[in-house]
Short mmCIF file of C-alpha atoms in Angstrom, two decimals:
data_model
loop_
_atom_site.label_atom_id
_atom_site.label_comp_id
_atom_site.label_asym_id
_atom_site.label_seq_id
_atom_site.Cartn_x
_atom_site.Cartn_y
_atom_site.Cartn_z
CA MET A 1 226.45 1.57 -0.79
CA ALA A 2 224.01 4.48 -1.15
CA ARG A 3 222.13 5.93 1.80
CA ARG A 4 219.06 8.09 1.62
CA SER A 5 218.68 10.78 4.20
CA ALA A 6 215.67 10.51 6.53
CA VAL A 7 216.27 13.58 8.59
CA GLY A 8 213.16 15.24 10.00
CA HIS A 9 211.05 12.08 10.36
CA GLY A 10 211.72 11.73 14.08
CA ARG A 11 210.92 8.31 15.55
CA ASP A 12 209.43 7.12 12.28
CA THR A 13 212.77 7.44 10.53
CA ALA A 14 213.88 4.28 8.79
CA VAL A 15 217.23 3.58 7.29
CA ALA A 16 217.18 1.86 3.91
CA GLU A 17 220.15 0.00 2.76
CA GLU A 18 220.39 -0.71 -0.92
CA ALA A 19 222.32 -3.73 -1.96
CA ALA A 20 225.48 -2.93 -3.89
CA ALA A 21 225.89 -6.43 -5.05
CA PRO A 22 223.66 -7.81 -7.70
CA GLY A 23 220.78 -10.07 -6.51
CA ARG A 24 220.81 -8.88 -2.96
CA ALA A 25 217.36 -7.86 -1.70
CA LEU A 26 216.56 -4.53 -0.26
CA THR A 27 216.13 -4.78 3.52
CA THR A 28 214.70 -2.48 6.08
CA SER A 29 216.13 -2.28 9.56
CA VAL A 30 213.93 -1.05 12.43
CA ASP A 31 215.14 -0.20 15.86
CA PRO A 32 213.07 -2.47 18.13
CA SER A 33 213.09 0.11 20.87
CA TRP A 34 211.06 2.46 18.71
CA GLY A 35 207.29 2.26 18.59
CA LEU A 36 205.61 2.40 15.19
CA PRO A 37 202.14 3.70 15.87
CA GLU A 38 201.71 5.38 12.53
CA GLN A 39 202.87 2.30 10.61
CA ASP A 40 200.54 0.12 12.72
CA ALA A 41 197.68 2.49 12.02
CA ARG A 42 198.46 2.45 8.26
CA ARG A 43 198.63 -1.30 8.23
CA GLY A 44 195.33 -1.53 10.08
CA ARG A 45 193.72 0.70 7.47
CA SER A 46 195.31 -0.84 4.42
CA GLY A 47 194.72 -4.53 5.12
CA ARG A 48 193.48 -7.16 7.56
CA GLY A 49 196.33 -9.60 7.11
CA GLY A 50 199.64 -9.19 8.81
CA SER A 51 202.14 -10.57 11.19
CA ARG A 52 203.42 -9.75 14.64
CA THR A 53 205.61 -6.64 14.44
CA GLY A 54 207.36 -4.85 17.30
CA GLY A 55 205.72 -7.12 19.97
CA ARG A 56 202.07 -6.53 18.80
CA TRP A 57 199.54 -8.54 16.95
CA GLY A 58 197.99 -7.04 13.86
CA GLY A 59 195.53 -8.20 11.28
CA SER A 60 193.94 -11.63 11.89
CA GLY A 61 195.51 -11.79 15.40
CA GLY A 62 193.35 -8.83 16.44
CA ARG A 63 190.21 -10.66 15.31
CA TRP A 64 191.00 -13.52 17.77
CA TRP A 65 191.06 -11.09 20.68
CA VAL A 66 187.73 -9.63 19.51
CA TRP A 67 186.10 -13.06 19.75
CA VAL A 68 187.59 -13.61 23.18
CA GLY A 69 186.20 -10.27 24.32
CA ARG A 70 182.76 -11.12 22.95
CA ALA A 71 182.78 -14.48 24.76
CA VAL A 72 183.67 -12.80 28.06
CA LEU A 73 180.95 -10.20 27.51
CA TRP A 74 178.27 -12.84 26.82
CA ALA A 75 179.37 -14.82 29.89
CA LEU A 76 179.05 -11.67 32.00
CA ILE A 77 175.57 -11.02 30.59
CA LEU A 78 174.50 -14.59 31.41
CA VAL A 79 175.77 -14.30 34.98
CA ILE A 80 173.84 -11.06 35.46
CA LEU A 81 170.66 -12.61 34.04
CA VAL A 82 170.94 -15.73 36.20
CA ASN A 83 171.56 -13.70 39.35
CA GLY A 84 168.68 -11.42 38.50
CA VAL A 85 166.29 -14.36 38.24
CA ARG A 86 167.69 -16.22 41.25
CA ALA A 87 167.69 -13.33 43.74
CA PRO A 88 163.88 -12.85 43.92
CA PHE A 89 163.40 -16.62 44.18
CA GLU A 90 165.87 -16.85 47.06
CA ARG A 91 164.20 -13.95 48.83
CA PHE A 92 160.82 -15.64 48.39
CA THR A 93 162.00 -18.98 49.76
CA ALA A 94 163.85 -17.23 52.59
CA ASP A 95 160.66 -15.42 53.55
CA GLU A 96 158.81 -18.74 53.56
CA SER A 97 161.52 -20.34 55.70
CA SER A 98 161.59 -17.48 58.15
CA GLY A 99 157.81 -17.51 58.26
CA GLY A 100 157.86 -21.22 59.02
CA ALA A 101 160.46 -20.72 61.73
CA ALA A 102 158.42 -17.93 63.22
CA THR A 103 155.38 -20.18 63.21
CA ALA A 104 157.34 -23.02 64.80
CA SER A 105 158.77 -20.75 67.50
CA LYS A 106 155.44 -19.08 68.20
CA PRO A 107 154.40 -19.95 71.75
CA PRO A 108 151.34 -22.21 72.07
CA LYS A 109 148.00 -20.73 72.99
CA SER A 110 148.22 -22.36 76.41
CA ALA A 111 151.56 -20.71 77.27
CA GLY A 112 150.01 -17.98 79.39
CA PHE A 113 147.91 -20.23 81.61
CA PRO A 114 148.98 -20.17 85.31
CA SER A 115 149.34 -23.94 85.71
CA SER A 116 151.00 -23.94 89.14
CA ALA A 117 148.45 -21.61 90.67
CA ALA A 118 145.58 -23.54 89.08
CA GLY A 119 146.92 -26.81 90.48
CA ALA A 120 147.06 -25.41 94.02
CA PHE A 121 143.60 -23.88 93.57
CA ALA A 122 142.14 -27.19 92.39
CA ILE A 123 143.62 -29.06 95.38
CA GLN A 124 141.96 -26.64 97.80
CA PHE A 125 138.68 -26.96 95.93
CA ALA A 126 138.79 -30.80 95.95
CA ASN A 127 139.41 -30.89 99.70
CA VAL A 128 136.02 -29.18 100.11
CA TYR A 129 134.19 -30.82 97.20
CA LEU A 130 135.17 -34.42 98.04
CA ASN A 131 134.61 -34.05 101.79
CA TYR A 132 130.91 -33.81 102.61
CA ASP A 133 128.68 -34.68 105.54
CA GLN A 134 124.95 -34.16 105.64
CA ASN A 135 125.30 -32.79 109.17
CA GLY A 136 127.66 -30.07 107.96
CA ALA A 137 126.11 -29.10 104.60
CA PRO A 138 125.88 -25.34 105.38
CA ALA A 139 129.60 -25.16 106.21
CA ARG A 140 130.48 -26.95 102.95
CA GLU A 141 128.26 -24.55 101.00
CA ALA A 142 129.99 -21.51 102.51
CA GLN A 143 133.44 -22.91 101.71
CA LEU A 144 132.51 -23.77 98.12
CA ARG A 145 131.51 -20.18 97.32
CA THR A 146 135.23 -19.28 97.31
CA PHE A 147 135.78 -21.50 94.26
CA LEU A 148 132.54 -21.28 92.27
CA PRO A 149 131.20 -18.70 89.80
CA ASP A 150 128.40 -16.39 90.92
CA GLY A 151 124.98 -18.02 90.68
CA ALA A 152 126.29 -21.60 90.69
CA ASP A 153 124.53 -24.37 92.63
CA ALA A 154 125.47 -23.86 96.27
CA GLN A 155 126.36 -27.54 96.82
CA PHE A 156 127.70 -27.92 93.25
CA GLY A 157 125.77 -31.08 92.45
CA TRP A 158 125.70 -32.82 95.84
CA ASN A 159 122.24 -33.89 96.93
CA GLY A 160 122.92 -33.17 100.62
CA VAL A 161 122.83 -36.83 101.71
CA GLY A 162 125.55 -39.11 103.06
CA ARG A 163 129.17 -38.68 104.04
CA MET A 164 132.57 -38.97 102.31
CA GLN A 165 136.09 -38.04 103.34
CA VAL A 166 139.39 -38.07 101.45
CA GLN A 167 142.78 -38.40 103.12
CA SER A 168 144.99 -36.69 100.57
CA VAL A 169 144.80 -34.87 97.23
CA GLN A 170 147.66 -34.29 94.74
CA VAL A 171 147.95 -32.79 91.27
CA ALA A 172 148.48 -35.43 88.57
CA GLY A 173 148.59 -33.01 85.63
CA VAL A 174 147.37 -29.75 84.09
CA ASP A 175 145.99 -29.78 80.55
CA ALA A 176 145.83 -26.14 79.43
CA ARG A 177 143.56 -25.62 76.41
CA ASP A 178 144.43 -21.94 76.01
CA ALA A 179 145.65 -19.04 78.14
CA SER A 180 142.40 -19.02 80.13
CA ASN A 181 141.08 -22.58 80.32
CA ALA A 182 142.56 -25.82 81.61
CA THR A 183 141.62 -29.13 83.16
CA VAL A 184 143.49 -29.96 86.35
CA THR A 185 143.64 -33.70 87.02
CA LEU A 186 143.85 -34.67 90.70
CA LEU A 187 144.53 -37.93 92.50
CA ALA A 188 142.63 -38.29 95.76
CA ARG A 189 142.86 -41.07 98.31
CA THR A 190 139.99 -42.25 100.48
CA ALA A 191 140.27 -44.90 103.15
CA ASP A 192 140.11 -47.75 100.66
CA ARG A 193 140.51 -46.43 97.12
CA TRP A 194 142.02 -43.93 94.73
CA LEU A 195 139.94 -41.33 92.92
CA ARG A 196 140.93 -39.36 89.83
CA LEU A 197 139.12 -36.05 89.46
CA ALA A 198 139.20 -33.68 86.48
CA VAL A 199 138.55 -30.08 87.57
CA PRO A 200 137.94 -27.37 84.91
CA VAL A 201 139.59 -24.09 85.91
CA TYR A 202 139.26 -20.67 84.29
CA ALA A 203 141.89 -17.93 84.73
CA ASP A 204 141.27 -14.30 83.77
CA LYS A 205 143.91 -11.77 82.71
CA SER A 206 144.45 -10.60 86.29
CA GLY A 207 145.29 -14.14 87.44
CA SER A 208 142.03 -14.74 89.31
CA LEU A 209 140.76 -18.34 89.19
CA VAL A 210 137.39 -20.04 89.32
CA VAL A 211 136.06 -23.58 88.83
CA SER A 212 134.24 -23.08 85.56
CA ALA A 213 132.12 -26.25 85.40
CA ARG A 214 131.26 -29.44 87.27
CA PRO A 215 134.23 -31.77 87.90
CA ALA A 216 134.35 -35.31 86.47
CA LEU A 217 135.52 -38.56 88.07
CA LEU A 218 137.85 -40.56 85.81
CA PRO A 219 139.27 -44.07 86.16
CA PRO A 220 142.18 -44.16 88.62
CA PRO A 221 145.66 -45.07 87.37
CA THR A 222 146.10 -48.79 86.76
CA LYS A 223 148.88 -50.83 88.28
CA ALA A 224 151.73 -51.56 85.88
CA GLN A 225 153.25 -55.02 85.52
CA LEU A 226 157.01 -55.09 85.99
CA PRO A 227 159.13 -56.98 83.46
CA GLN A 228 160.19 -60.39 84.68
CA ASP A 229 163.74 -60.10 83.35
CA GLY A 230 166.19 -60.48 86.22
CA VAL A 231 169.95 -60.72 86.40
CA ASP A 232 170.59 -64.07 84.74
CA ASP A 233 174.38 -64.01 84.85
CA ARG A 234 175.27 -63.09 88.44
CA ASP A 235 178.79 -62.83 89.81
CA THR A 236 178.27 -64.77 93.02
CA ALA A 237 181.93 -64.54 94.01
CA LEU A 238 181.83 -60.74 93.89
CA GLU A 239 178.51 -60.69 95.79
CA THR A 240 180.12 -62.71 98.59
CA GLU A 241 183.15 -60.40 98.61
CA LEU A 242 181.11 -57.18 98.69
CA LYS A 243 178.53 -58.11 101.32
CA PRO A 244 180.72 -57.53 104.43
CA PHE A 245 182.28 -54.44 102.85
CA LEU A 246 178.85 -52.93 102.17
CA GLY A 247 177.68 -53.89 105.66
CA THR A 248 180.40 -51.66 107.13
CA PHE A 249 179.76 -48.95 104.57
CA PHE A 250 176.00 -48.75 105.26
CA GLN A 251 176.64 -48.68 109.00
CA GLU A 252 178.64 -45.47 108.49
CA TYR A 253 176.12 -44.26 105.90
CA ALA A 254 173.41 -44.41 108.61
CA THR A 255 175.40 -42.13 110.93
CA GLY A 256 176.66 -39.76 108.20
CA ASN A 257 180.23 -39.82 109.59
CA GLN A 258 182.16 -38.01 106.82
CA GLU A 259 185.59 -39.06 108.00
CA ALA A 260 184.59 -42.70 107.99
CA LEU A 261 182.66 -42.47 104.72
CA SER A 262 185.65 -40.92 102.95
CA ARG A 263 187.54 -44.21 103.43
CA PHE A 264 184.88 -46.02 101.41
CA SER A 265 184.57 -43.37 98.69
CA ASP A 266 186.27 -43.10 95.33
CA GLY A 267 186.80 -39.37 95.85
CA THR A 268 183.11 -38.39 95.77
CA THR A 269 181.34 -36.87 98.78
CA ILE A 270 178.72 -39.16 100.34
CA ALA A 271 176.47 -37.31 102.78
CA GLY A 272 174.84 -40.16 104.72
CA LEU A 273 171.56 -40.25 106.67
CA ALA A 274 172.64 -38.30 109.80
CA LYS A 275 171.36 -40.88 112.33
CA SER A 276 167.80 -40.78 111.04
CA VAL A 277 167.94 -44.59 110.89
CA THR A 278 169.77 -47.43 112.59
CA PHE A 279 171.53 -49.93 110.34
CA MET A 280 170.36 -53.52 110.78
CA GLN A 281 171.85 -55.56 107.93
CA VAL A 282 172.63 -55.87 104.25
CA LYS A 283 170.14 -58.56 103.34
CA GLU A 284 171.26 -59.19 99.75
CA VAL A 285 173.78 -58.04 97.15
CA ILE A 286 173.16 -58.53 93.42
CA ALA A 287 176.17 -58.11 91.15
CA PRO A 288 175.97 -58.89 87.42
CA LYS A 289 179.11 -60.09 85.69
CA GLY A 290 181.08 -57.37 83.95
CA PRO A 291 184.45 -55.58 83.75
CA ASP A 292 186.91 -56.33 86.54
CA GLY A 293 187.51 -52.67 87.43
CA GLU A 294 183.93 -51.34 87.72
CA ARG A 295 180.49 -52.77 88.51
CA THR A 296 177.01 -51.48 89.25
CA VAL A 297 175.53 -53.54 92.07
CA THR A 298 172.23 -53.56 93.94
CA ALA A 299 172.06 -53.88 97.72
CA MET A 300 168.98 -54.67 99.83
CA VAL A 301 169.46 -52.86 103.16
CA VAL A 302 167.36 -53.19 106.34
CA TRP A 303 166.90 -49.99 108.39
CA GLN A 304 165.17 -49.25 111.66
CA PRO A 305 163.81 -45.69 111.40
CA ALA A 306 164.41 -43.45 114.41
CA GLY A 307 161.25 -43.04 116.45
CA GLY A 308 159.55 -45.87 114.58
CA GLY A 309 158.95 -48.01 117.64
CA GLY A 310 161.23 -50.79 116.46
CA GLY A 311 159.76 -51.09 112.98
CA GLU A 312 162.09 -52.09 110.14
CA LEU A 313 162.14 -51.18 106.46
CA GLU A 314 163.91 -53.00 103.64
CA GLN A 315 165.18 -50.62 100.98
CA SER A 316 167.06 -51.04 97.68
CA TYR A 317 170.19 -49.10 96.70
CA GLN A 318 172.15 -49.06 93.47
CA LEU A 319 175.88 -48.48 93.87
CA THR A 320 178.62 -47.87 91.32
CA MET A 321 181.70 -49.69 92.60
CA VAL A 322 185.27 -49.25 91.33
CA LYS A 323 188.29 -51.36 92.20
CA LYS A 324 191.54 -49.70 93.26
CA GLY A 325 194.22 -52.33 93.70
CA THR A 326 192.52 -55.04 95.72
CA THR A 327 189.91 -52.76 97.32
CA TRP A 328 186.44 -51.92 96.08
CA LEU A 329 185.27 -48.31 96.63
CA VAL A 330 181.91 -46.54 96.24
CA ARG A 331 181.78 -43.98 93.44
CA ASP A 332 178.02 -43.31 93.52
CA ILE A 333 174.96 -44.34 95.54
CA ARG A 334 171.33 -43.81 94.55
CA GLY A 335 167.93 -45.44 94.70
CA SER A 336 167.48 -48.57 92.63
CA THR A 337 165.10 -49.06 89.73
CA GLU A 338 165.91 -52.74 89.26
CA PRO A 339 162.75 -54.88 89.55
CA ASN A 340 164.78 -57.83 90.81
CA ALA A 341 165.75 -55.81 93.89
CA SER A 342 162.16 -55.40 95.08
#
């Protein structure tokens, strides 16, 4: 075997072994721990083809990575372009949304109108305006000046003849048109009828009020017709069971005796009427069929108000009853809205 010295080539030194036997090919052995940068560089310059050597791709393998890099680059460019187009659009739509929200949350023009003060003012005005007597016209004129604008008709449209008197006046509603103008609707009661009066009121920035124009009479509220649906499926057995129990309960409810009322309660505090009435009787109990453990029943109770000269009033109560063992208890008591209890 013949060896050729490679001293002085450093890490690029290769050991060539020539075959001694005939037909044996010349081989080159490379230490895999050595890097071959110069050989890789020469191969890159001399040709595109090649194979993986020393853990690296050369030749056509490098071209594959180039295409991958280009694909990633184009994808990055597309993302940047899309975001660049989308961002202004999102800002524009966000501005529109925030503008819409601001518009929706903007207080109405009528928000600053002093509705409570205007209602009280209109009541005082109506008590003068709707009460007139031809024998007391000068006094009415003097009182009206407090409510009317300067230069207004002293009697504000009354011809100075006749007599009218109202018994009570209440506010039915305030329709504010803006921060300065509103119509206050009043309900007034005379001896034999209801009146509905619309009073225009103006409020300035300091909170001062004035009746800005002549009032207008409107039709009074009409009487509603109650639905005729009653309790069709009544639990008569439970009604019979509850009537004596509720008789005792309402007797204690009239006095307001807390110790006694606690025995009828399902843990809730029931205040009672503190002897403002005297209990007379439970006239009727209406109990619809339902779950065994809880029912909402209606009781018609007869009271004699204290100081009423012996007069009696029938009143309707709605009670939530719960059953503990064999005993029914009161969880809640309130006024009834059931038409069948009237």
